[in-house]
Short mmCIF file of C-alpha atoms in Angstrom, two decimals:
data_model
loop_
_atom_site.label_atom_id
_atom_site.label_comp_id
_atom_site.label_asym_id
_atom_site.label_seq_id
_atom_site.Cartn_x
_atom_site.Cartn_y
_atom_site.Cartn_z
CA MET A 1 10.29 8.77 14.96
CA ASP A 2 9.41 12.47 15.83
CA SER A 3 7.33 13.57 18.52
CA VAL A 4 3.77 14.32 17.57
CA LEU A 5 4.03 17.66 19.38
CA THR A 6 7.08 18.74 17.86
CA SER A 7 6.34 17.53 14.44
CA VAL A 8 2.97 19.55 14.47
CA LYS A 9 4.66 22.69 16.00
CA LYS A 10 7.10 22.94 13.02
CA LEU A 11 4.52 22.17 10.67
CA LEU A 12 2.77 25.26 12.27
CA GLY A 13 5.95 27.03 12.01
CA ILE A 14 6.76 27.44 15.92
CA ALA A 15 10.04 26.76 17.62
CA GLU A 16 10.14 23.17 19.21
CA SER A 17 11.52 25.76 22.28
CA TYR A 18 8.49 27.86 22.54
CA THR A 19 5.86 26.18 24.55
CA ALA A 20 3.49 29.09 25.24
CA PHE A 21 0.69 27.35 23.10
CA ASP A 22 1.63 23.89 23.17
CA ALA A 23 -1.76 23.85 25.50
CA ASP A 24 -3.66 24.94 22.67
CA ILE A 25 -2.20 22.97 20.40
CA ILE A 26 -1.84 19.51 22.08
CA MET A 27 -5.98 20.01 22.75
CA HIS A 28 -6.39 20.44 18.67
CA ILE A 29 -3.90 17.44 18.45
CA ASN A 30 -6.48 15.24 20.48
CA ALA A 31 -9.41 16.48 18.99
CA ALA A 32 -7.78 14.78 15.73
CA PHE A 33 -6.55 11.75 16.64
CA LEU A 34 -10.61 11.25 18.00
CA VAL A 35 -11.50 12.01 14.18
CA LEU A 36 -8.79 9.82 13.13
CA GLN A 37 -10.18 6.77 15.27
CA GLN A 38 -13.44 7.48 13.78
CA LEU A 39 -12.14 7.03 10.44
CA GLY A 40 -10.72 3.75 11.51
CA VAL A 41 -6.83 5.23 11.59
CA GLY A 42 -4.94 4.03 15.10
CA PRO A 43 -5.61 2.47 18.00
CA GLU A 44 -9.18 0.68 18.36
CA LYS A 45 -9.76 2.69 21.89
CA GLY A 46 -8.42 5.51 20.32
CA PHE A 47 -4.82 8.03 20.97
CA THR A 48 -3.92 11.17 23.00
CA ILE A 49 -0.98 12.65 23.84
CA ALA A 50 -0.21 14.94 26.72
CA ASP A 51 3.15 16.49 26.08
CA ALA A 52 6.22 16.37 23.49
CA SER A 53 7.02 12.69 24.96
CA ALA A 54 4.42 10.86 22.16
CA THR A 55 5.79 9.78 19.32
CA TRP A 56 4.39 8.82 15.95
CA ASP A 57 5.41 5.52 16.66
CA ASP A 58 3.42 5.14 19.95
CA PHE A 59 0.13 5.91 17.49
CA LEU A 60 1.18 3.48 14.91
CA PRO A 61 4.43 1.18 15.68
CA GLY A 62 5.98 0.08 12.93
CA ASP A 63 3.94 1.55 10.37
CA GLU A 64 5.36 4.03 7.90
CA ARG A 65 2.04 5.24 7.12
CA ALA A 66 2.41 7.71 10.44
CA LYS A 67 4.28 9.93 7.96
CA THR A 68 1.17 10.50 6.06
CA ILE A 69 -0.90 10.51 9.13
CA ALA A 70 2.03 13.60 10.40
CA ALA A 71 0.75 15.63 7.33
CA TYR A 72 -2.92 15.24 7.90
CA MET A 73 -2.30 16.20 11.67
CA GLY A 74 -0.23 19.52 10.27
CA ALA A 75 -3.31 20.43 8.20
CA LYS A 76 -6.16 19.72 10.68
CA VAL A 77 -4.29 21.31 13.33
CA ARG A 78 -3.69 24.50 11.39
CA LEU A 79 -6.98 24.90 10.20
CA ALA A 80 -8.49 24.79 13.82
CA PHE A 81 -5.42 26.68 15.67
CA ASP A 82 -4.36 29.05 13.03
CA PRO A 83 -6.54 29.34 9.99
CA PRO A 84 -5.69 31.09 6.78
CA GLN A 85 -7.05 34.66 6.61
CA SER A 86 -7.97 34.20 2.99
CA SER A 87 -11.35 32.64 2.37
CA THR A 88 -9.37 30.91 -0.75
CA ALA A 89 -6.38 29.24 0.65
CA MET A 90 -9.31 28.10 3.74
CA GLU A 91 -11.52 26.45 1.03
CA ALA A 92 -8.11 24.91 -0.43
CA LEU A 93 -6.91 23.64 2.98
CA LYS A 94 -10.44 22.30 3.88
CA ASN A 95 -10.30 20.46 0.61
CA THR A 96 -6.88 19.19 1.30
CA ILE A 97 -7.81 17.70 4.65
CA GLY A 98 -11.38 16.03 3.32
CA GLU A 99 -9.25 14.56 0.50
CA MET A 100 -6.47 13.37 2.99
CA GLU A 101 -9.41 12.16 5.23
CA PHE A 102 -11.33 9.88 2.47
CA ARG A 103 -7.87 8.42 1.33
CA LEU A 104 -6.78 7.11 5.33
CA ASN A 105 -10.51 6.48 5.24
CA ILE A 106 -9.93 3.74 2.68
CA GLU A 107 -6.11 2.85 3.20
CA PHE A 108 -6.78 2.06 7.24
CA ASP A 109 -10.65 0.40 6.12
CA LYS A 110 -10.58 -2.35 8.59
CA THR A 111 -14.10 -3.88 7.27
CA GLU A 112 -13.06 -3.75 3.65
CA ALA A 113 -16.69 -3.15 3.00
CA TRP A 114 -15.75 -1.50 -0.70
CA GLN A 115 -14.26 -4.53 -1.96
CA TRP A 116 -15.49 -5.45 -5.24
CA ASN A 117 -17.93 -8.68 -5.73
#
């Protein structure tokens, strides 16, 4: 599966070979991984990357849902790293992220506290 850093850079429109912003992007990726861990997504002890060697399969081995998380990560990092100039686009991106977090929380809910009685 793809590198976490490379896939996020692609979603940001940054060439894989251009590394000037890698440290900043990695910082935002790791912050988003913390949010995911708090939502119950991924390893209980959290997950971070240091370079382009970490893959989505390292984060969720053998889990196809990692592709959905890649889309969330791209939106979350875009908001922090390269936010839209338009307030309408900014609000739309925030709403998309909020909905994705809600759905990921439900999908990965480990306590199943929301089950019907």
